[in-house]
XYZ file of C-alpha atoms in Angstrom:
726
model
C -38.821 82.733 -29.506
C -41.911 80.458 -31.091
C -42.543 77.167 -30.951
C -40.926 75.727 -34.189
C -37.599 77.731 -33.499
C -37.782 76.118 -29.924
C -37.786 72.772 -31.153
C -35.243 73.367 -34.083
C -32.330 75.409 -32.093
C -29.791 73.508 -29.808
C -29.669 74.495 -26.052
C -26.221 75.171 -24.589
C -26.926 74.610 -20.922
C -25.666 72.141 -18.571
C -28.163 69.673 -16.798
C -28.637 69.301 -13.046
C -30.859 67.021 -10.955
C -33.759 68.522 -9.684
C -36.356 70.762 -11.326
C -36.076 73.827 -9.515
C -34.381 77.110 -8.491
C -33.828 76.198 -4.684
C -30.566 76.636 -3.858
C -30.105 74.232 -1.577
C -30.762 71.112 -4.031
C -28.459 72.313 -6.252
C -24.852 71.372 -6.291
C -23.168 72.163 -9.771
C -23.369 68.709 -11.847
C -23.370 66.317 -8.431
C -26.074 64.384 -7.512
C -25.733 65.087 -3.804
C -28.371 67.660 -3.931
C -31.176 65.091 -4.724
C -30.117 62.825 -1.684
C -30.496 66.353 0.326
C -33.963 66.680 -0.936
C -35.098 63.314 -0.066
C -33.930 63.465 3.714
C -35.232 67.293 3.917
C -38.766 65.644 2.825
C -38.305 62.529 5.168
C -37.821 65.147 8.149
C -41.192 66.957 6.874
C -42.834 63.729 6.567
C -42.200 62.883 10.104
C -43.300 66.006 11.472
C -46.577 65.729 9.451
C -47.061 62.151 11.065
C -46.204 63.486 14.591
C -48.948 65.849 14.428
C -51.626 63.364 12.899
C -50.884 61.140 15.546
C -51.232 63.404 18.422
C -54.526 64.643 16.973
C -57.623 64.926 19.597
C -59.414 68.069 19.313
C -62.365 68.563 16.764
C -60.423 70.991 14.649
C -57.292 68.715 14.576
C -59.277 65.671 13.271
C -60.965 68.008 10.575
C -57.396 68.720 9.563
C -56.303 65.252 8.950
C -57.746 64.774 5.667
C -55.486 67.373 4.146
C -52.693 66.711 6.631
C -52.141 63.106 5.347
C -52.857 64.552 1.228
C -50.103 66.541 2.179
C -47.835 63.264 3.710
C -48.940 61.710 0.684
C -47.896 64.449 -1.520
C -44.337 64.775 0.247
C -43.371 61.205 -0.445
C -44.854 61.583 -4.158
C -42.268 64.982 -4.676
C -39.385 62.322 -4.126
C -40.883 59.210 -5.658
C -42.091 60.537 -8.610
C -39.285 62.930 -9.432
C -37.082 60.010 -8.443
C -39.040 57.448 -10.577
C -38.586 59.539 -13.445
C -34.801 60.865 -12.663
C -33.554 56.891 -13.011
C -35.760 56.323 -15.974
C -34.588 59.423 -17.873
C -31.507 61.114 -16.709
C -28.505 60.483 -19.239
C -26.248 60.494 -16.360
C -25.368 57.129 -14.329
C -24.649 59.049 -11.076
C -28.034 60.822 -11.361
C -29.753 57.414 -11.893
C -28.437 55.851 -8.970
C -29.036 58.810 -6.941
C -32.736 58.724 -8.168
C -32.577 54.779 -7.127
C -31.527 55.763 -3.638
C -33.919 58.294 -2.711
C -36.653 55.990 -4.033
C -35.294 53.847 -1.853
C -35.431 55.633 1.055
C -38.861 56.977 0.266
C -40.187 53.870 -0.543
C -39.110 52.028 2.717
C -40.358 54.663 4.608
C -43.779 54.422 2.701
C -43.814 50.983 3.928
C -43.448 51.757 7.295
C -45.969 54.183 7.375
C -48.718 51.705 5.613
C -48.209 49.507 8.662
C -48.503 52.513 11.147
C -51.671 51.378 12.944
C -51.963 54.727 14.734
C -52.695 56.333 11.559
C -55.232 53.907 10.650
C -56.794 54.238 14.052
C -56.836 58.111 13.734
C -58.615 58.012 10.501
C -61.200 55.715 11.937
C -61.917 58.068 14.965
C -62.419 60.779 12.675
C -64.882 58.910 10.136
C -66.766 58.215 13.339
C -67.200 62.181 14.297
C -69.973 63.487 12.534
C -68.961 67.031 13.440
C -65.663 66.298 11.589
C -66.959 64.418 8.262
C -69.822 66.921 7.963
C -67.329 69.931 7.512
C -64.940 67.967 5.056
C -65.349 68.630 1.617
C -66.339 65.888 -1.366
C -62.610 65.908 -2.104
C -61.706 65.414 1.293
C -63.976 62.579 1.970
C -62.857 60.653 -1.650
C -59.243 61.074 -0.485
C -60.090 59.813 3.175
C -61.825 56.646 1.609
C -58.481 56.383 -0.668
C -56.088 56.556 2.079
C -58.544 53.935 4.271
C -58.335 51.517 1.212
C -54.595 51.960 1.149
C -54.375 50.839 4.876
C -56.672 48.215 4.026
C -54.406 46.733 1.130
C -51.458 46.585 3.524
C -53.044 43.951 5.756
C -52.748 46.729 8.688
C -55.831 45.139 10.484
C -54.867 41.842 10.340
C -53.364 39.687 13.113
C -49.207 39.832 13.069
C -49.161 36.114 11.934
C -51.602 36.833 8.952
C -49.665 40.289 8.214
C -46.330 38.357 8.049
C -48.235 36.100 5.461
C -49.580 38.468 3.691
C -46.311 40.390 3.059
C -44.314 36.866 2.187
C -47.189 36.496 -0.158
C -46.730 40.128 -1.975
C -42.854 39.775 -1.761
C -42.843 36.531 -4.125
C -45.572 37.733 -6.388
C -43.231 40.871 -6.725
C -39.936 38.535 -7.393
C -41.817 36.269 -9.677
C -43.533 39.052 -11.850
C -40.451 40.907 -12.591
C -38.798 37.625 -13.826
C -41.738 36.934 -16.001
C -41.508 40.344 -17.693
C -37.929 40.411 -18.110
C -37.221 37.066 -19.447
C -40.196 35.737 -21.782
C -38.362 32.848 -22.483
C -39.165 30.697 -25.285
C -39.390 26.869 -25.298
C -37.055 27.244 -28.683
C -34.622 30.311 -28.857
C -34.300 29.889 -32.569
C -35.636 27.870 -35.374
C -33.394 26.318 -38.052
C -34.657 26.817 -41.669
C -33.299 26.620 -44.992
C -33.295 29.807 -46.499
C -35.349 29.469 -49.796
C -37.963 28.435 -47.299
C -37.903 32.596 -45.952
C -39.051 33.479 -49.357
C -40.975 37.119 -49.132
C -38.374 38.354 -46.528
C -35.556 40.976 -47.796
C -32.658 39.042 -49.032
C -30.656 41.179 -46.790
C -32.584 40.370 -43.727
C -32.117 36.633 -44.680
C -28.638 37.297 -45.368
C -27.975 38.422 -41.779
C -29.611 35.267 -40.308
C -27.365 32.813 -42.238
C -24.868 31.271 -40.167
C -23.427 28.344 -42.136
C -24.108 27.267 -45.794
C -28.059 27.972 -46.562
C -29.446 27.467 -43.134
C -31.305 30.088 -41.498
C -31.460 30.437 -37.627
C -34.715 32.693 -37.296
C -34.929 33.955 -33.423
C -38.290 32.882 -31.815
C -38.661 36.400 -30.450
C -38.010 40.267 -31.799
C -38.239 41.827 -34.722
C -37.175 39.402 -37.426
C -39.781 36.751 -36.262
C -42.516 39.614 -36.479
C -41.695 40.318 -40.307
C -41.672 36.621 -40.957
C -45.243 36.045 -40.013
C -45.918 39.225 -41.853
C -44.227 38.434 -45.414
C -43.303 34.829 -45.623
C -44.800 33.018 -48.574
C -44.855 29.436 -47.545
C -47.509 28.419 -45.342
C -45.859 25.434 -43.716
C -42.911 27.676 -42.673
C -45.530 30.625 -41.304
C -46.810 27.540 -39.261
C -43.503 26.490 -37.593
C -42.760 29.848 -37.141
C -45.968 30.925 -35.528
C -46.235 27.706 -32.965
C -42.287 28.103 -32.158
C -42.727 31.915 -31.495
C -46.115 31.370 -28.709
C -44.767 28.476 -27.171
C -43.161 29.257 -23.761
C -40.678 27.111 -22.051
C -42.174 24.868 -19.197
C -40.189 27.384 -16.437
C -42.017 30.069 -17.907
C -45.227 28.812 -17.424
C -44.586 27.504 -14.064
C -43.722 31.279 -13.026
C -46.884 32.206 -14.453
C -49.038 29.951 -13.066
C -47.320 30.099 -9.620
C -47.563 33.679 -9.420
C -51.236 33.474 -10.559
C -51.829 31.124 -7.816
C -50.181 33.325 -4.889
C -52.287 36.552 -6.093
C -55.356 34.312 -5.740
C -53.861 32.837 -2.263
C -52.992 36.810 -1.225
C -57.140 37.864 -2.276
C -58.419 35.042 -0.036
C -55.878 35.619 2.867
C -57.829 39.494 2.394
C -61.203 38.350 2.458
C -62.011 38.568 -1.416
C -63.123 35.414 -3.712
C -60.645 36.233 -6.159
C -57.310 39.007 -7.244
C -59.967 40.307 -9.672
C -62.639 41.253 -7.532
C -60.065 42.716 -4.830
C -58.477 44.657 -7.935
C -61.821 46.026 -9.340
C -63.233 47.208 -6.161
C -62.032 50.975 -6.708
C -62.399 50.717 -10.502
C -65.103 51.900 -13.028
C -65.961 48.180 -13.593
C -66.463 47.502 -9.882
C -66.672 43.064 -10.520
C -65.607 40.980 -12.764
C -68.921 40.034 -13.850
C -69.232 43.757 -15.083
C -66.199 43.229 -17.013
C -67.317 40.167 -18.554
C -70.551 41.951 -19.653
C -68.290 44.526 -21.560
C -66.061 42.255 -22.903
C -69.026 40.060 -24.423
C -71.215 43.105 -25.583
C -67.866 44.359 -27.275
C -67.100 40.647 -28.477
C -70.543 40.479 -30.278
C -70.157 44.146 -31.670
C -67.143 43.540 -33.400
C -68.332 40.175 -34.769
C -69.584 41.923 -37.532
C -66.456 43.839 -38.449
C -64.381 40.299 -38.084
C -66.980 38.625 -40.654
C -66.315 41.664 -43.295
C -62.601 41.342 -42.606
C -62.509 37.490 -43.524
C -64.646 38.318 -46.417
C -61.737 40.409 -47.962
C -58.919 37.681 -46.647
C -60.956 34.472 -47.998
C -60.393 35.300 -51.840
C -56.948 35.689 -51.418
C -56.852 32.143 -49.073
C -58.830 30.445 -51.386
C -56.803 31.159 -54.672
C -53.517 30.277 -52.805
C -55.478 26.627 -52.093
C -56.305 26.216 -55.372
C -52.874 27.133 -56.398
C -51.491 24.483 -53.992
C -49.753 27.064 -51.992
C -51.239 26.175 -48.345
C -52.954 22.972 -46.706
C -56.080 25.015 -45.503
C -58.765 26.506 -47.522
C -59.937 28.557 -44.357
C -57.411 31.066 -42.214
C -55.424 30.054 -39.402
C -53.917 32.159 -36.521
C -50.578 32.114 -38.589
C -52.259 33.644 -41.550
C -53.714 36.977 -40.045
C -50.566 38.927 -40.200
C -49.664 37.610 -43.693
C -53.121 38.630 -45.772
C -53.314 41.817 -43.507
C -50.038 42.712 -44.906
C -51.082 41.805 -48.719
C -54.170 43.997 -48.206
C -52.122 46.960 -46.965
C -49.840 46.667 -49.526
C -52.553 46.543 -52.152
C -53.930 49.707 -50.756
C -50.483 51.175 -50.694
C -50.110 50.697 -54.447
C -52.866 53.022 -55.123
C -52.006 55.702 -52.961
C -48.862 58.467 -52.490
C -45.966 56.877 -50.813
C -46.085 57.540 -47.358
C -42.546 58.801 -47.592
C -43.943 62.276 -47.977
C -46.204 62.760 -45.345
C -43.314 63.198 -42.526
C -42.656 66.963 -44.568
C -45.686 67.992 -43.009
C -45.225 67.455 -39.708
C -42.169 69.047 -38.505
C -41.905 68.864 -34.753
C -41.887 72.627 -33.851
C -45.129 73.043 -35.981
C -46.812 70.393 -34.619
C -45.981 71.717 -30.561
C -47.485 75.210 -32.178
C -50.554 73.119 -33.554
C -50.705 71.815 -29.995
C -51.043 75.574 -28.889
C -53.773 76.415 -31.315
C -55.559 73.755 -30.559
C -55.889 73.703 -27.103
C -56.277 77.808 -27.493
C -59.506 76.998 -29.237
C -60.597 74.147 -27.017
C -59.500 75.169 -23.522
C -58.585 78.884 -23.496
C -54.951 77.457 -22.795
C -51.489 78.309 -24.785
C -47.950 77.026 -24.908
C -45.271 79.813 -24.321
C -41.516 79.083 -24.762
C -39.468 79.750 -22.233
C -35.809 79.136 -22.207
C -34.924 77.009 -19.244
C -32.321 78.457 -16.677
C -28.686 77.233 -16.611
C -28.902 73.900 -14.822
C -32.619 73.556 -14.715
C -32.907 70.671 -16.879
C -31.461 67.054 -16.987
C -30.307 66.841 -20.744
C -29.581 70.088 -23.101
C -32.021 69.012 -25.520
C -35.013 69.148 -23.295
C -37.372 72.321 -23.944
C -39.269 74.090 -21.644
C -42.871 75.096 -22.158
C -45.050 77.308 -19.974
C -48.911 76.701 -20.230
C -50.730 79.915 -19.728
C -54.473 80.065 -19.340
C -56.409 83.336 -20.355
C -58.111 83.969 -17.170
C -56.149 81.829 -14.603
C -52.287 82.931 -16.065
C -49.450 80.702 -15.775
C -50.877 77.241 -14.898
C -48.353 74.253 -15.748
C -44.988 73.995 -16.660
C -43.974 71.047 -19.451
C -40.513 69.886 -20.339
C -40.498 68.473 -23.379
C -37.424 65.677 -23.348
C -38.476 64.540 -27.303
C -35.146 63.667 -28.760
C -33.357 60.300 -28.779
C -29.916 59.995 -27.058
C -27.508 57.240 -26.458
C -29.079 55.063 -23.388
C -32.484 56.769 -23.509
C -35.498 54.291 -23.517
C -37.355 54.383 -26.883
C -40.673 54.027 -25.021
C -42.880 57.122 -25.039
C -44.239 58.429 -21.762
C -45.768 61.034 -19.431
C -44.527 61.662 -16.266
C -46.036 63.887 -13.781
C -42.860 65.074 -11.969
C -45.250 67.344 -9.361
C -49.241 67.606 -9.391
C -51.385 69.986 -8.670
C -52.460 70.978 -4.760
C -53.256 73.620 -3.086
C -50.753 74.896 -0.666
C -51.770 76.124 2.810
C -51.052 79.458 4.562
C -49.600 77.130 7.316
C -46.921 75.655 4.940
C -45.697 78.939 3.659
C -45.120 80.275 6.983
C -43.380 77.117 7.975
C -41.124 77.373 4.912
C -40.221 80.861 5.713
C -39.645 80.168 9.109
C -37.349 77.309 8.750
C -35.541 77.778 5.096
C -33.233 80.450 4.244
C -33.243 81.376 0.757
C -34.273 84.303 -2.087
C -37.159 82.063 -3.362
C -40.782 83.707 -2.741
C -42.367 81.971 0.148
C -44.613 80.206 -2.171
C -42.036 78.364 -3.839
C -39.690 77.596 -0.708
C -43.130 75.451 0.296
C -43.016 73.956 -2.652
C -39.109 73.234 -3.046
C -38.317 76.091 -5.235
C -40.470 74.589 -7.764
C -43.412 76.624 -9.461
C -46.770 78.127 -8.196
C -49.474 80.070 -9.043
C -52.003 81.959 -7.132
C -55.428 81.770 -8.738
C -56.954 84.919 -9.779
C -60.485 83.673 -9.305
C -59.899 82.275 -6.024
C -56.758 83.852 -4.200
C -55.593 80.132 -3.455
C -52.008 79.077 -4.119
C -50.945 75.954 -5.790
C -48.427 73.793 -6.700
C -47.743 74.082 -10.259
C -48.395 70.791 -12.361
C -45.082 70.189 -13.518
C -45.056 67.088 -16.583
C -42.413 65.599 -18.602
C -42.832 64.507 -21.774
C -40.685 61.561 -23.207
C -40.325 60.582 -26.413
C -37.667 58.992 -29.021
C -37.757 60.999 -32.215
C -34.466 61.906 -34.423
C -33.020 65.364 -33.482
C -33.099 67.887 -36.369
C -30.469 66.855 -38.776
C -29.368 69.904 -39.297
C -30.022 73.833 -39.004
C -32.121 73.799 -41.753
C -33.920 70.886 -41.563
C -36.309 70.039 -38.618
C -37.136 66.832 -37.350
C -39.722 65.548 -39.071
C -42.726 62.980 -37.403
C -44.021 59.364 -39.033
C -47.765 59.319 -38.809
C -47.250 56.689 -35.896
C -44.718 59.544 -34.267
C -47.677 61.933 -34.896
C -50.316 59.838 -33.336
C -47.907 58.846 -30.134
C -47.186 62.335 -29.421
C -51.008 63.381 -29.588
C -51.461 60.231 -27.106
C -49.075 61.632 -24.578
C -50.233 65.178 -24.754
C -53.567 63.818 -23.856
C -52.043 62.766 -20.573
C -50.484 65.955 -20.489
C -53.540 67.774 -20.879
C -55.436 65.900 -18.302
C -52.353 66.806 -15.468
C -52.681 70.363 -16.558
C -56.480 71.080 -16.639
C -57.009 68.413 -13.530
C -55.965 70.992 -10.884
C -57.785 69.731 -7.808
C -57.129 71.027 -4.217
C -55.643 67.570 -2.993
C -52.597 65.695 -5.089
C -54.372 62.314 -4.188
C -57.042 63.084 -7.138
C -55.428 65.445 -8.845
C -54.539 65.268 -13.016
C -54.276 61.337 -13.704
C -54.480 60.143 -10.432
C -58.021 58.631 -11.193
C -59.424 55.027 -11.866
C -57.118 52.525 -13.864
C -59.965 52.107 -16.159
C -60.247 55.767 -16.666
C -56.692 57.146 -17.062
C -56.254 56.246 -20.561
C -59.802 58.244 -21.873
C -58.205 61.897 -22.450
C -54.836 60.203 -24.533
C -57.029 58.231 -26.428
C -59.249 60.570 -27.282
C -56.519 62.701 -28.313
C -55.527 60.235 -31.311
C -59.075 61.192 -32.528
C -57.658 64.818 -33.170
C -54.567 63.350 -34.790
C -56.844 62.762 -38.008
C -58.954 65.407 -38.469
C -58.886 67.988 -41.229
C -59.683 71.115 -38.971
C -56.852 70.204 -36.554
C -54.229 69.288 -38.987
C -55.383 72.279 -40.734
C -53.949 74.022 -37.503
C -50.369 73.209 -38.319
C -49.737 70.354 -41.073
C -47.925 72.288 -43.910
C -44.843 71.311 -45.630
C -41.525 72.270 -43.883
C -39.751 73.862 -47.070
C -42.795 74.967 -49.489
C -45.310 75.778 -46.653
C -47.755 73.763 -48.700
C -50.968 72.732 -46.865
C -51.373 68.751 -45.786
C -53.148 67.071 -48.711
C -56.052 65.596 -46.572
C -55.814 62.387 -49.180
C -52.472 61.074 -47.655
C -53.870 61.069 -44.244
C -57.226 59.219 -45.495
C -54.662 56.475 -47.187
C -53.054 56.125 -43.874
C -56.308 55.929 -42.002
C -57.324 52.840 -44.484
C -54.288 50.882 -44.181
C -54.649 51.157 -40.382
C -58.480 50.097 -40.695
C -57.477 47.012 -42.416
C -57.049 44.008 -39.690
C -58.354 46.114 -37.270
C -61.149 43.939 -36.380
C -58.652 41.182 -35.631
C -56.525 43.332 -33.617
C -59.433 44.124 -31.411
C -60.572 40.711 -31.058
C -57.173 39.776 -29.851
C -57.339 42.452 -27.245
C -60.731 41.035 -26.190
C -59.369 37.406 -25.846
C -56.184 39.115 -23.415
C -58.720 41.193 -21.338
C -60.891 37.553 -21.039
C -57.966 35.860 -20.328
C -56.589 38.339 -17.608
C -60.011 38.019 -16.030
C -60.172 34.155 -16.022
C -56.352 34.025 -14.797
C -57.309 36.109 -11.708
C -60.727 34.678 -10.903
C -61.498 31.723 -8.483
C -59.886 29.159 -11.014
C -56.564 29.999 -9.667
C -57.165 28.601 -6.337
C -57.666 24.932 -7.860
C -55.018 22.550 -7.371
C -55.221 21.868 -11.227
C -55.246 25.359 -12.600
C -53.475 25.677 -15.693
C -53.180 29.291 -17.641
C -52.030 27.442 -20.853
C -55.689 25.349 -20.442
C -57.333 28.401 -19.697
C -56.047 30.348 -22.936
C -57.231 27.630 -25.103
C -60.782 27.228 -23.566
C -60.888 31.317 -24.502
C -59.636 31.299 -27.740
C -61.960 28.091 -28.505
C -65.045 30.160 -27.408
C -64.436 33.870 -28.569
C -61.367 33.312 -31.204
C -62.646 33.162 -35.066
C -59.464 31.670 -36.259
C -58.109 27.929 -35.428
C -55.168 28.112 -32.750
C -52.664 25.179 -33.005
C -52.643 22.789 -30.029
C -49.977 23.368 -27.538
C -48.938 27.060 -27.905
C -48.530 29.025 -24.465
C -48.322 32.373 -25.636
C -49.938 33.723 -22.220
C -46.527 33.276 -20.311
C -45.616 36.052 -22.429
C -48.319 38.207 -21.658
C -46.373 40.975 -19.188
C -49.828 42.626 -18.646
C -50.781 39.785 -16.643
C -48.419 40.927 -14.115
C -48.975 44.932 -14.549
C -52.675 45.229 -14.962
C -53.879 41.859 -12.616
C -57.162 42.109 -13.834
C -57.877 45.667 -15.505
C -56.408 44.782 -18.816
C -59.961 45.400 -19.961
C -59.393 49.120 -19.562
C -57.511 50.395 -22.757
C -60.630 48.832 -24.753
C -62.909 50.385 -22.295
C -61.471 53.853 -22.605
C -61.020 53.241 -26.223
C -65.120 52.701 -26.596
C -65.633 55.650 -24.456
C -63.268 57.729 -26.276
C -65.281 57.095 -29.595
C -68.405 57.868 -27.688
C -67.355 61.026 -26.708
C -65.459 61.820 -30.288
C -68.566 61.407 -31.942
C -70.998 62.661 -29.468
C -69.365 65.793 -28.043
C -66.867 66.847 -30.674
C -69.534 65.494 -33.609
C -66.519 63.329 -35.015
C -64.609 66.420 -36.444
C -67.870 67.470 -38.520
C -68.562 70.993 -39.301
C -65.494 72.436 -37.230
C -66.454 69.981 -33.960
C -62.703 68.811 -33.386
C -61.978 72.615 -32.890
C -65.017 73.937 -31.012
C -64.722 76.099 -27.888
C -68.575 74.874 -26.719
C -67.267 71.012 -27.021
C -63.558 71.806 -25.629
C -65.707 73.520 -22.514
C -67.925 70.919 -21.980
C -65.394 67.916 -22.017
C -63.206 70.260 -19.702
C -65.914 70.988 -17.428
C -67.303 67.545 -17.193
C -63.795 65.585 -17.315
C -60.722 66.999 -17.429
C -60.970 69.232 -14.608
C -61.903 66.869 -11.939
C -58.848 64.702 -12.372
C -59.755 62.135 -9.992
C -61.990 64.033 -7.388
C -65.415 63.194 -9.345
C -66.989 59.688 -9.876
C -65.532 58.839 -13.508
C -69.027 57.470 -14.288
C -70.636 60.558 -13.256
C -68.087 62.372 -15.554
C -68.933 60.255 -18.634
C -72.968 60.514 -17.744
C -72.277 64.529 -17.634
C -70.257 64.684 -20.743
C -72.465 62.490 -23.021
C -75.674 63.849 -21.303
C -77.001 60.399 -20.473
C -77.941 59.699 -16.570
C -78.069 56.278 -17.267
C -74.620 56.057 -16.917
C -74.398 57.686 -13.939
C -74.152 55.147 -11.075
C -72.245 52.641 -13.331
C -72.461 49.148 -12.677
C -73.238 45.936 -14.970
C -75.588 47.592 -17.466
C -73.563 50.691 -18.248
C -70.495 48.165 -18.644
C -72.672 46.143 -21.255
C -73.964 49.364 -23.213
C -70.318 50.679 -23.283
C -69.467 47.413 -24.918
C -72.229 47.761 -27.089
C -70.569 50.956 -28.355
C -67.754 49.186 -29.719
C -64.476 50.545 -30.715
C -64.629 53.267 -32.958
C -61.783 53.988 -35.760
């Protein structure tokens, strides 16, 4: 079966709970096998811990690095799979089983983080030159990671300090959940006369009318976003903007309280600020380096902002002259409105985008990935029919990834179709990451497990393994789940067709997947996407550039009915439309990253700290348009919770990805996007290392610029000067 047919045909197989062929964890369509898996893993974990605590000889201390990496792997086998199942599985029974398994292992992990004996054993191993000198660079790095994990759990603190640490951590977690879930506005809806929403589609306005001609517009959700984009009346847009950007006092207080608690947690841990604590293991390394990057990027973006303003100002001035607005200059509530007008003008001169999806049928796009990766990296996608009970939903498709020299190196499960209850958010899950399986583990599995599976698969819970022909080592096969929310094929003769946005999303997620596939390391702590946060998005953002390249599109983009190739002018139109207003989008992201830094700096320790005041200070200094007084939209910025000092990462990786695209792949010119030489360079300098090599060394290597190899403020500033490429 070829890839286009794989994604066009329905599957008749039922779902299960574990992606393996191990009978012990199969129980028909019941979830009990999952809990058996968790309990078996817990037993293995305790055996590894006991062995580590009893280490006394040089050889036993040498084994600590791999033993504790195996312990991490055992925990992740359950935690990663459980997290995936509870977020993706269609059955509530399995979701609940995933949650229970997650809780079991997470509770045990917290116990391990306070097991002082493990910390002491690692310290002792590090003090022995005869041990450290025999460790590989991977092993040394993993030991550093483990030591930092112990340190962050306050294991070296006195009991009273540790209790305070745990108390603060719990409060921060609860507040963070509340902030992200509530996003509470000061006003939940705005009462308006229907005629003031001129510009919105009449049917949408009609849906918002409750009595007579009064509209009750929610201050959050799709309707308010649309209103700011199309409503012609400027005073109405102003009112909508202010109300949609003003949080309730409770929401603001919760954000301020969380930020103050984080500052206290950092101070308790011996750091001057939370951002200093957060950045010590990132590429940036320090808040001052992040500031250098953001300021340089802001200056680079300033020219584009000026050009954008010059494009919009004639529209603004014309409306002002006609008495349609109160201000002759742009305001915050104008940006989306005038951008939409400019995009509309471009669309009126181009072909309708409705035609574009006809060239992007899902199966042929997946075939295009296989052709692209074959050309770049020597790997291809081979459809494989899933076994009965292997997957969690009948519409999940399995693909085996085959390397031209190494053979079968990864398994990719594609859960790409929408279904009731499924999250609409795209995602990449590493269900099982790469890791070398030792002969000891294989012997142990044979001794304690009765099954018909191969010995290496027994050591990997029945999941796929492979033995490298070049090294002879046996590895856990990276097993990845790619999640999207595309419409299923409407009929047997019509495939799923992707919009341009869907196509870009799939390329982005496939960038994460190829990192997991090719980042095959000996130790799981540094495999695939397990790398610095501000490095992890580089492969995915880079892949977005490939989605616009003519030579890449030529590998798959053909009309699903006529087989005619895609006229590139249609993509050029989409790119032109996306560039409209891009400068303000980048400026907005820079301001959010600056806000993230400021809110996690020393100022959060001040009794008078106020995140709203901080927001308006940053907007006044770095924003190009005037922000109305009193708004407090930082309280809706959920990434303050999730990123905590590292929100700059996405902009940072966009800048690096743009440089790699132009410097390594020649921005697609002269076949650069499908060049094996370029692909091998990128693979060998970046992808194959996962997180086992310093990310600055990876960037310096792939770009051939040794100035970047050690990172630091100068390197961060240099990346900012590159700007964010289209």
